[in-house]
Amino acid sequence: MNLDAIREQFEQRAFNYDGLIFRLIPRYREQHDVILHLIPSETNANIKVLDLGAGTGILSAVLLSAFPQAKVLAFDMAENMLKICQTNFSAFGERLTLQQGNFAEDDFGSGYDLVVSGLAIHHLDSAGKQELFHKLFHSMNPGGILLIRDIVTGATPRLTEQYEQLWRQYMKANGEDDAAWFQKYLEEDIPSSVEEQTKWLAEAGFADVGCHWRYLNFAIFGGVIPR
Ligand SMILES: C[S@@+](CC[C@H](N)C(=O)[O-])C[C@H]1O[C@@H](n2cnc3c(N)ncnc32)[C@H](O)[C@@H]1O
């Protein structure tokens, strides 16, 4: 599926995303706690943050709340997602800015102390992910932290299949049509393994690359820019 078709899917999903995501992604809230624990900055640090594929801004808001001096750029290709982000989080005022664009092609700025990306990078193929990791490396400050939470494959095809079955059971138990969602996943998503992606991050120049959390086919991983 091409990017325009994927964007159209997200334009439509924007309106019920905030409720839906908890029924589709296991331990979604727990992932936010892990991400916060992994950011060693002082709570009052004046950090510049990029949220790539920010959607309705759930992760941006978690960071803006935890770091009252932080400024976040919520970057996303779907206009409706950003409109909802703006409506839900206008209370953050100028600390939250929005930009519509495709992170694979468009400029998303530089000088970031922290980059987060939730459930978005898996729309790029292997070459696209590697290119993005290089672009991110050059957009971040020394000491900057990159944290990616995404859907991933297992280290072997058998593990991937096992994780995907368990993921479907999770969606079904929440009243979702797991067969329909799984079909969309097969059409829209191009997940890579944690093993591949951590290798690509190290190749792009990131240090302290690692996988910090994992549950089935969901993981939080990343690295830091050497000082
Ligand atoms: C599943 S939502 C994730 C929202 C939020 N980050 C979260 O963790 O819940 C994925 C978002 O990534 C955006 N996205 C996917 N590929 C993108 C790209 N190449 N450039 C910009 N945004 C992209 C979609 O528009 C969508 O809003």
PDB file of C-alpha atoms and ligand atoms in Angstrom:
ATOM      1  CA  MET A   1       0.000   0.000   0.000  1.00  0.00           C
ATOM      2  CA  ASN A   2       1.457   3.407  -0.916  1.00  0.00           C
ATOM      3  CA  LEU A   3       1.870   6.264   1.528  1.00  0.00           C
ATOM      4  CA  ASP A   4      -1.105   8.263   0.208  1.00  0.00           C
ATOM      5  CA  ALA A   5      -3.393   5.300   0.841  1.00  0.00           C
ATOM      6  CA  ILE A   6      -1.954   4.865   4.342  1.00  0.00           C
ATOM      7  CA  ARG A   7      -2.421   8.580   5.067  1.00  0.00           C
ATOM      8  CA  GLU A   8      -6.071   8.292   4.007  1.00  0.00           C
ATOM      9  CA  GLN A   9      -6.539   5.414   6.477  1.00  0.00           C
ATOM     10  CA  PHE A  10      -5.151   7.579   9.274  1.00  0.00           C
ATOM     11  CA  GLU A  11      -7.243  10.595   8.230  1.00  0.00           C
ATOM     12  CA  GLN A  12     -10.312   8.418   8.852  1.00  0.00           C
ATOM     13  CA  ARG A  13      -9.006   6.686  11.980  1.00  0.00           C
ATOM     14  CA  ALA A  14      -8.170  10.019  13.633  1.00  0.00           C
ATOM     15  CA  PHE A  15     -11.676  10.513  15.007  1.00  0.00           C
ATOM     16  CA  ASN A  16     -11.757   7.402  17.201  1.00  0.00           C
ATOM     17  CA  TYR A  17      -8.005   6.824  17.539  1.00  0.00           C
ATOM     18  CA  ASP A  18      -7.691   7.696  21.226  1.00  0.00           C
ATOM     19  CA  GLY A  19     -10.141   5.001  22.372  1.00  0.00           C
ATOM     20  CA  LEU A  20      -9.253   2.467  19.724  1.00  0.00           C
ATOM     21  CA  ILE A  21      -5.519   2.372  20.298  1.00  0.00           C
ATOM     22  CA  PHE A  22      -5.913   0.900  23.793  1.00  0.00           C
ATOM     23  CA  ARG A  23      -7.959  -1.978  22.367  1.00  0.00           C
ATOM     24  CA  LEU A  24      -5.421  -2.674  19.622  1.00  0.00           C
ATOM     25  CA  ILE A  25      -2.058  -2.242  21.334  1.00  0.00           C
ATOM     26  CA  PRO A  26      -1.269  -4.322  24.424  1.00  0.00           C
ATOM     27  CA  ARG A  27       0.239  -2.457  27.376  1.00  0.00           C
ATOM     28  CA  TYR A  28      -0.014   0.870  25.557  1.00  0.00           C
ATOM     29  CA  ARG A  29      -0.059   2.958  28.740  1.00  0.00           C
ATOM     30  CA  GLU A  30       2.773   0.952  30.286  1.00  0.00           C
ATOM     31  CA  GLN A  31       4.888   1.892  27.262  1.00  0.00           C
ATOM     32  CA  HIS A  32       4.547   5.569  28.187  1.00  0.00           C
ATOM     33  CA  ASP A  33       5.810   4.855  31.706  1.00  0.00           C
ATOM     34  CA  VAL A  34       8.826   3.039  30.266  1.00  0.00           C
ATOM     35  CA  ILE A  35       9.565   5.922  27.877  1.00  0.00           C
ATOM     36  CA  LEU A  36       9.411   8.445  30.737  1.00  0.00           C
ATOM     37  CA  HIS A  37      11.703   6.320  32.904  1.00  0.00           C
ATOM     38  CA  LEU A  38      14.253   6.185  30.072  1.00  0.00           C
ATOM     39  CA  ILE A  39      14.627   9.963  29.826  1.00  0.00           C
ATOM     40  CA  PRO A  40      17.224  11.014  32.385  1.00  0.00           C
ATOM     41  CA  SER A  41      16.705  14.780  31.928  1.00  0.00           C
ATOM     42  CA  GLU A  42      15.902  16.992  34.891  1.00  0.00           C
ATOM     43  CA  THR A  43      12.160  17.486  35.053  1.00  0.00           C
ATOM     44  CA  ASN A  44      12.649  21.199  34.517  1.00  0.00           C
ATOM     45  CA  ALA A  45      15.067  20.751  31.592  1.00  0.00           C
ATOM     46  CA  ASN A  46      14.424  23.060  28.678  1.00  0.00           C
ATOM     47  CA  ILE A  47      14.464  20.262  26.099  1.00  0.00           C
ATOM     48  CA  LYS A  48      13.531  20.397  22.441  1.00  0.00           C
ATOM     49  CA  VAL A  49      11.523  17.333  21.469  1.00  0.00           C
ATOM     50  CA  LEU A  50      10.370  15.850  18.167  1.00  0.00           C
ATOM     51  CA  ASP A  51       7.434  13.416  18.094  1.00  0.00           C
ATOM     52  CA  LEU A  52       7.558  11.669  14.705  1.00  0.00           C
ATOM     53  CA  GLY A  53       4.216  10.319  13.562  1.00  0.00           C
ATOM     54  CA  ALA A  54       2.631  12.020  16.561  1.00  0.00           C
ATOM     55  CA  GLY A  55      -0.946  11.207  15.563  1.00  0.00           C
ATOM     56  CA  THR A  56      -3.406  12.769  18.005  1.00  0.00           C
ATOM     57  CA  GLY A  57      -0.487  13.710  20.245  1.00  0.00           C
ATOM     58  CA  ILE A  58      -0.911  11.221  23.088  1.00  0.00           C
ATOM     59  CA  LEU A  59       2.848  10.739  23.488  1.00  0.00           C
ATOM     60  CA  SER A  60       3.589  14.450  22.975  1.00  0.00           C
ATOM     61  CA  ALA A  61       1.195  15.261  25.818  1.00  0.00           C
ATOM     62  CA  VAL A  62       2.798  12.684  28.124  1.00  0.00           C
ATOM     63  CA  LEU A  63       6.157  14.411  27.584  1.00  0.00           C
ATOM     64  CA  LEU A  64       4.808  17.960  27.850  1.00  0.00           C
ATOM     65  CA  SER A  65       3.189  17.053  31.169  1.00  0.00           C
ATOM     66  CA  ALA A  66       6.288  15.352  32.574  1.00  0.00           C
ATOM     67  CA  PHE A  67       8.687  18.095  31.436  1.00  0.00           C
ATOM     68  CA  PRO A  68       7.020  21.478  32.028  1.00  0.00           C
ATOM     69  CA  GLN A  69       9.796  23.417  30.237  1.00  0.00           C
ATOM     70  CA  ALA A  70       9.950  21.115  27.205  1.00  0.00           C
ATOM     71  CA  LYS A  71       8.855  22.170  23.736  1.00  0.00           C
ATOM     72  CA  VAL A  72       7.486  19.509  21.393  1.00  0.00           C
ATOM     73  CA  LEU A  73       7.066  19.451  17.638  1.00  0.00           C
ATOM     74  CA  ALA A  74       4.287  16.992  16.758  1.00  0.00           C
ATOM     75  CA  PHE A  75       5.039  15.907  13.191  1.00  0.00           C
ATOM     76  CA  ASP A  76       2.532  13.859  11.208  1.00  0.00           C
ATOM     77  CA  MET A  77       1.326  13.417   7.644  1.00  0.00           C
ATOM     78  CA  ALA A  78      -2.384  13.202   8.540  1.00  0.00           C
ATOM     79  CA  GLU A  79      -4.149  16.556   8.843  1.00  0.00           C
ATOM     80  CA  ASN A  80      -7.054  15.173  10.895  1.00  0.00           C
ATOM     81  CA  MET A  81      -4.665  13.650  13.431  1.00  0.00           C
ATOM     82  CA  LEU A  82      -2.987  17.026  13.905  1.00  0.00           C
ATOM     83  CA  LYS A  83      -6.330  18.851  14.155  1.00  0.00           C
ATOM     84  CA  ILE A  84      -7.365  16.566  17.009  1.00  0.00           C
ATOM     85  CA  CYS A  85      -3.949  17.008  18.614  1.00  0.00           C
ATOM     86  CA  GLN A  86      -4.432  20.792  18.442  1.00  0.00           C
ATOM     87  CA  THR A  87      -7.940  20.618  19.926  1.00  0.00           C
ATOM     88  CA  ASN A  88      -7.031  18.189  22.726  1.00  0.00           C
ATOM     89  CA  PHE A  89      -3.815  19.847  23.787  1.00  0.00           C
ATOM     90  CA  SER A  90      -4.241  23.578  23.128  1.00  0.00           C
ATOM     91  CA  ALA A  91      -3.664  24.103  26.873  1.00  0.00           C
ATOM     92  CA  PHE A  92       0.067  23.536  26.264  1.00  0.00           C
ATOM     93  CA  GLY A  93       0.078  26.742  24.204  1.00  0.00           C
ATOM     94  CA  GLU A  94       3.293  27.534  22.367  1.00  0.00           C
ATOM     95  CA  ARG A  95       5.105  24.583  23.924  1.00  0.00           C
ATOM     96  CA  LEU A  96       3.354  22.336  21.399  1.00  0.00           C
ATOM     97  CA  THR A  97       3.757  23.044  17.694  1.00  0.00           C
ATOM     98  CA  LEU A  98       2.389  20.996  14.834  1.00  0.00           C
ATOM     99  CA  GLN A  99       3.800  20.283  11.416  1.00  0.00           C
ATOM    100  CA  GLN A 100       2.238  18.278   8.638  1.00  0.00           C
ATOM    101  CA  GLY A 101       4.678  16.307   6.511  1.00  0.00           C
ATOM    102  CA  ASN A 102       6.146  12.985   5.506  1.00  0.00           C
ATOM    103  CA  PHE A 103       9.125  12.189   7.716  1.00  0.00           C
ATOM    104  CA  ALA A 104      10.683  10.055   4.972  1.00  0.00           C
ATOM    105  CA  GLU A 105      10.950  13.036   2.630  1.00  0.00           C
ATOM    106  CA  ASP A 106      10.312  16.338   4.376  1.00  0.00           C
ATOM    107  CA  ASP A 107      12.490  18.409   6.663  1.00  0.00           C
ATOM    108  CA  PHE A 108      11.534  18.033  10.324  1.00  0.00           C
ATOM    109  CA  GLY A 109      14.131  20.433  11.740  1.00  0.00           C
ATOM    110  CA  SER A 110      17.175  19.853  13.918  1.00  0.00           C
ATOM    111  CA  GLY A 111      18.694  20.526  17.324  1.00  0.00           C
ATOM    112  CA  TYR A 112      16.566  17.951  19.137  1.00  0.00           C
ATOM    113  CA  ASP A 113      17.467  16.698  22.610  1.00  0.00           C
ATOM    114  CA  LEU A 114      14.859  13.979  22.450  1.00  0.00           C
ATOM    115  CA  VAL A 115      13.108  12.261  19.562  1.00  0.00           C
ATOM    116  CA  VAL A 116      10.239   9.868  20.156  1.00  0.00           C
ATOM    117  CA  SER A 117       8.260   7.964  17.586  1.00  0.00           C
ATOM    118  CA  GLY A 118       5.251   5.786  18.330  1.00  0.00           C
ATOM    119  CA  LEU A 119       3.854   3.163  15.987  1.00  0.00           C
ATOM    120  CA  ALA A 120       4.838   5.039  12.831  1.00  0.00           C
ATOM    121  CA  ILE A 121       8.252   4.024  11.493  1.00  0.00           C
ATOM    122  CA  HIS A 122       7.015   0.533  10.592  1.00  0.00           C
ATOM    123  CA  HIS A 123       5.348   2.109   7.535  1.00  0.00           C
ATOM    124  CA  LEU A 124       8.804   2.455   5.973  1.00  0.00           C
ATOM    125  CA  ASP A 125      10.591  -0.468   4.350  1.00  0.00           C
ATOM    126  CA  SER A 126      14.072  -1.565   5.483  1.00  0.00           C
ATOM    127  CA  ALA A 127      15.896   0.950   3.268  1.00  0.00           C
ATOM    128  CA  GLY A 128      13.513   3.720   4.339  1.00  0.00           C
ATOM    129  CA  LYS A 129      14.096   2.972   8.022  1.00  0.00           C
ATOM    130  CA  GLN A 130      17.871   3.034   7.562  1.00  0.00           C
ATOM    131  CA  GLU A 131      17.677   6.357   5.720  1.00  0.00           C
ATOM    132  CA  LEU A 132      15.474   7.810   8.450  1.00  0.00           C
ATOM    133  CA  PHE A 133      17.890   6.685  11.185  1.00  0.00           C
ATOM    134  CA  HIS A 134      20.709   8.545   9.404  1.00  0.00           C
ATOM    135  CA  LYS A 135      18.513  11.639   9.028  1.00  0.00           C
ATOM    136  CA  LEU A 136      17.614  11.475  12.731  1.00  0.00           C
ATOM    137  CA  PHE A 137      21.259  11.135  13.728  1.00  0.00           C
ATOM    138  CA  HIS A 138      21.998  14.451  11.989  1.00  0.00           C
ATOM    139  CA  SER A 139      18.943  16.211  13.440  1.00  0.00           C
ATOM    140  CA  MET A 140      19.804  15.607  17.107  1.00  0.00           C
ATOM    141  CA  ASN A 141      22.147  17.284  19.616  1.00  0.00           C
ATOM    142  CA  PRO A 142      25.102  15.486  21.245  1.00  0.00           C
ATOM    143  CA  GLY A 143      23.673  13.502  24.150  1.00  0.00           C
ATOM    144  CA  GLY A 144      20.263  13.462  22.457  1.00  0.00           C
ATOM    145  CA  ILE A 145      18.047  10.447  23.075  1.00  0.00           C
ATOM    146  CA  LEU A 146      16.025   8.549  20.489  1.00  0.00           C
ATOM    147  CA  LEU A 147      13.182   6.336  21.703  1.00  0.00           C
ATOM    148  CA  ILE A 148      11.124   4.356  19.221  1.00  0.00           C
ATOM    149  CA  ARG A 149       8.103   2.294  20.225  1.00  0.00           C
ATOM    150  CA  ASP A 150       6.855   0.226  17.383  1.00  0.00           C
ATOM    151  CA  ILE A 151       5.391  -2.969  16.105  1.00  0.00           C
ATOM    152  CA  VAL A 152       8.188  -5.377  15.227  1.00  0.00           C
ATOM    153  CA  THR A 153       8.718  -8.879  13.933  1.00  0.00           C
ATOM    154  CA  GLY A 154      10.236 -11.686  15.975  1.00  0.00           C
ATOM    155  CA  ALA A 155      13.811 -12.824  15.622  1.00  0.00           C
ATOM    156  CA  THR A 156      12.551 -15.852  13.619  1.00  0.00           C
ATOM    157  CA  PRO A 157       9.455 -16.462  11.464  1.00  0.00           C
ATOM    158  CA  ARG A 158       8.085 -18.900  14.055  1.00  0.00           C
ATOM    159  CA  LEU A 159       8.331 -16.301  16.795  1.00  0.00           C
ATOM    160  CA  THR A 160       6.726 -13.679  14.561  1.00  0.00           C
ATOM    161  CA  GLU A 161       3.781 -15.998  13.948  1.00  0.00           C
ATOM    162  CA  GLN A 162       3.452 -16.814  17.627  1.00  0.00           C
ATOM    163  CA  TYR A 163       3.501 -13.120  18.640  1.00  0.00           C
ATOM    164  CA  GLU A 164       0.979 -12.223  15.937  1.00  0.00           C
ATOM    165  CA  GLN A 165      -1.423 -14.945  17.119  1.00  0.00           C
ATOM    166  CA  LEU A 166      -1.215 -13.689  20.685  1.00  0.00           C
ATOM    167  CA  TRP A 167      -1.685 -10.109  19.489  1.00  0.00           C
ATOM    168  CA  ARG A 168      -4.850 -11.153  17.626  1.00  0.00           C
ATOM    169  CA  GLN A 169      -6.159 -12.788  20.793  1.00  0.00           C
ATOM    170  CA  TYR A 170      -5.597  -9.487  22.617  1.00  0.00           C
ATOM    171  CA  MET A 171      -7.589  -7.506  20.020  1.00  0.00           C
ATOM    172  CA  LYS A 172     -10.383 -10.095  19.972  1.00  0.00           C
ATOM    173  CA  ALA A 173     -10.647 -10.109  23.756  1.00  0.00           C
ATOM    174  CA  ASN A 174     -11.215  -6.344  23.526  1.00  0.00           C
ATOM    175  CA  GLY A 175     -14.148  -6.796  21.149  1.00  0.00           C
ATOM    176  CA  GLU A 176     -12.226  -5.891  17.987  1.00  0.00           C
ATOM    177  CA  ASP A 177     -12.457  -7.750  14.686  1.00  0.00           C
ATOM    178  CA  ASP A 178      -8.968  -9.231  14.846  1.00  0.00           C
ATOM    179  CA  ALA A 179      -9.193 -10.781  11.361  1.00  0.00           C
ATOM    180  CA  ALA A 180      -9.986  -7.398   9.785  1.00  0.00           C
ATOM    181  CA  TRP A 181      -7.221  -5.603  11.707  1.00  0.00           C
ATOM    182  CA  PHE A 182      -4.742  -8.331  10.916  1.00  0.00           C
ATOM    183  CA  GLN A 183      -5.572  -8.035   7.211  1.00  0.00           C
ATOM    184  CA  LYS A 184      -4.991  -4.242   7.375  1.00  0.00           C
ATOM    185  CA  TYR A 185      -1.693  -4.914   9.130  1.00  0.00           C
ATOM    186  CA  LEU A 186      -0.612  -7.251   6.318  1.00  0.00           C
ATOM    187  CA  GLU A 187      -1.555  -4.628   3.722  1.00  0.00           C
ATOM    188  CA  GLU A 188      -0.219  -1.474   5.415  1.00  0.00           C
ATOM    189  CA  ASP A 189       2.682  -2.367   7.666  1.00  0.00           C
ATOM    190  CA  ILE A 190       6.291  -3.326   7.017  1.00  0.00           C
ATOM    191  CA  PRO A 191       7.644  -4.207  10.463  1.00  0.00           C
ATOM    192  CA  SER A 192      11.305  -5.116  10.941  1.00  0.00           C
ATOM    193  CA  SER A 193      12.872  -6.995  13.827  1.00  0.00           C
ATOM    194  CA  VAL A 194      14.412  -5.301  16.851  1.00  0.00           C
ATOM    195  CA  GLU A 195      17.672  -7.034  15.975  1.00  0.00           C
ATOM    196  CA  GLU A 196      17.791  -5.448  12.506  1.00  0.00           C
ATOM    197  CA  GLN A 197      16.727  -2.011  13.670  1.00  0.00           C
ATOM    198  CA  THR A 198      19.192  -1.795  16.541  1.00  0.00           C
ATOM    199  CA  LYS A 199      21.936  -2.793  14.097  1.00  0.00           C
ATOM    200  CA  TRP A 200      20.834  -0.022  11.710  1.00  0.00           C
ATOM    201  CA  LEU A 201      20.784   2.517  14.552  1.00  0.00           C
ATOM    202  CA  ALA A 202      24.362   1.624  15.505  1.00  0.00           C
ATOM    203  CA  GLU A 203      25.398   1.847  11.843  1.00  0.00           C
ATOM    204  CA  ALA A 204      23.859   5.327  11.655  1.00  0.00           C
ATOM    205  CA  GLY A 205      26.151   6.383  14.521  1.00  0.00           C
ATOM    206  CA  PHE A 206      23.939   6.044  17.606  1.00  0.00           C
ATOM    207  CA  ALA A 207      25.616   4.859  20.819  1.00  0.00           C
ATOM    208  CA  ASP A 208      24.126   2.869  23.698  1.00  0.00           C
ATOM    209  CA  VAL A 209      21.744   1.237  21.277  1.00  0.00           C
ATOM    210  CA  GLY A 210      19.410  -1.249  22.871  1.00  0.00           C
ATOM    211  CA  CYS A 211      15.963  -2.670  23.280  1.00  0.00           C
ATOM    212  CA  HIS A 212      14.568  -1.355  26.565  1.00  0.00           C
ATOM    213  CA  TRP A 213      11.189  -3.087  26.672  1.00  0.00           C
ATOM    214  CA  ARG A 214       9.396  -5.728  24.712  1.00  0.00           C
ATOM    215  CA  TYR A 215       6.071  -7.526  24.803  1.00  0.00           C
ATOM    216  CA  LEU A 216       5.381  -9.921  21.904  1.00  0.00           C
ATOM    217  CA  ASN A 217       5.550  -7.917  18.660  1.00  0.00           C
ATOM    218  CA  PHE A 218       5.812  -4.521  20.369  1.00  0.00           C
ATOM    219  CA  ALA A 219       9.080  -2.983  21.480  1.00  0.00           C
ATOM    220  CA  ILE A 220      10.734   0.176  22.743  1.00  0.00           C
ATOM    221  CA  PHE A 221      14.278   0.618  21.512  1.00  0.00           C
ATOM    222  CA  GLY A 222      16.688   3.384  20.600  1.00  0.00           C
ATOM    223  CA  GLY A 223      20.046   4.978  21.165  1.00  0.00           C
ATOM    224  CA  VAL A 224      21.839   8.203  22.036  1.00  0.00           C
ATOM    225  CA  ILE A 225      23.984  10.644  20.097  1.00  0.00           C
ATOM    226  CA  PRO A 226      27.584  10.412  21.362  1.00  0.00           C
ATOM    227  CA  ARG A 227      28.784  13.583  23.148  1.00  0.00           C
TER     228      ARG A 227
HETATM  229  C1  LIG B   1      -0.644   4.504  14.781  1.00  0.00           C
HETATM  230  S1  LIG B   1      -0.448   6.247  14.715  1.00  0.00           S
HETATM  231  C2  LIG B   1       0.567   6.518  16.128  1.00  0.00           C
HETATM  232  C3  LIG B   1       0.225   7.755  16.906  1.00  0.00           C
HETATM  233  C4  LIG B   1       1.061   7.964  18.166  1.00  0.00           C
HETATM  234  N1  LIG B   1       2.441   8.250  17.826  1.00  0.00           N
HETATM  235  C5  LIG B   1       1.014   6.774  19.094  1.00  0.00           C
HETATM  236  O1  LIG B   1       2.094   6.284  19.461  1.00  0.00           O
HETATM  237  O2  LIG B   1      -0.084   6.346  19.480  1.00  0.00           O
HETATM  238  C6  LIG B   1       0.729   6.433  13.413  1.00  0.00           C
HETATM  239  C7  LIG B   1       0.839   7.850  12.920  1.00  0.00           C
HETATM  240  O3  LIG B   1       2.009   7.948  12.122  1.00  0.00           O
HETATM  241  C8  LIG B   1       1.729   8.782  11.028  1.00  0.00           C
HETATM  242  N2  LIG B   1       2.684   8.457   9.969  1.00  0.00           N
HETATM  243  C9  LIG B   1       2.948   7.258   9.415  1.00  0.00           C
HETATM  244  N3  LIG B   1       3.897   7.357   8.466  1.00  0.00           N
HETATM  245  C10 LIG B   1       4.255   8.673   8.418  1.00  0.00           C
HETATM  246  C11 LIG B   1       5.194   9.417   7.639  1.00  0.00           C
HETATM  247  N4  LIG B   1       5.960   8.827   6.711  1.00  0.00           N
HETATM  248  N5  LIG B   1       5.314  10.747   7.873  1.00  0.00           N
HETATM  249  C12 LIG B   1       4.550  11.359   8.809  1.00  0.00           C
HETATM  250  N6  LIG B   1       3.632  10.701   9.571  1.00  0.00           N
HETATM  251  C13 LIG B   1       3.490   9.376   9.386  1.00  0.00           C
HETATM  252  C14 LIG B   1       0.272   8.498  10.674  1.00  0.00           C
HETATM  253  O4  LIG B   1      -0.326   9.553   9.963  1.00  0.00           O
HETATM  254  C15 LIG B   1      -0.343   8.280  12.049  1.00  0.00           C
HETATM  255  O5  LIG B   1      -0.910   9.461  12.567  1.00  0.00           O
END
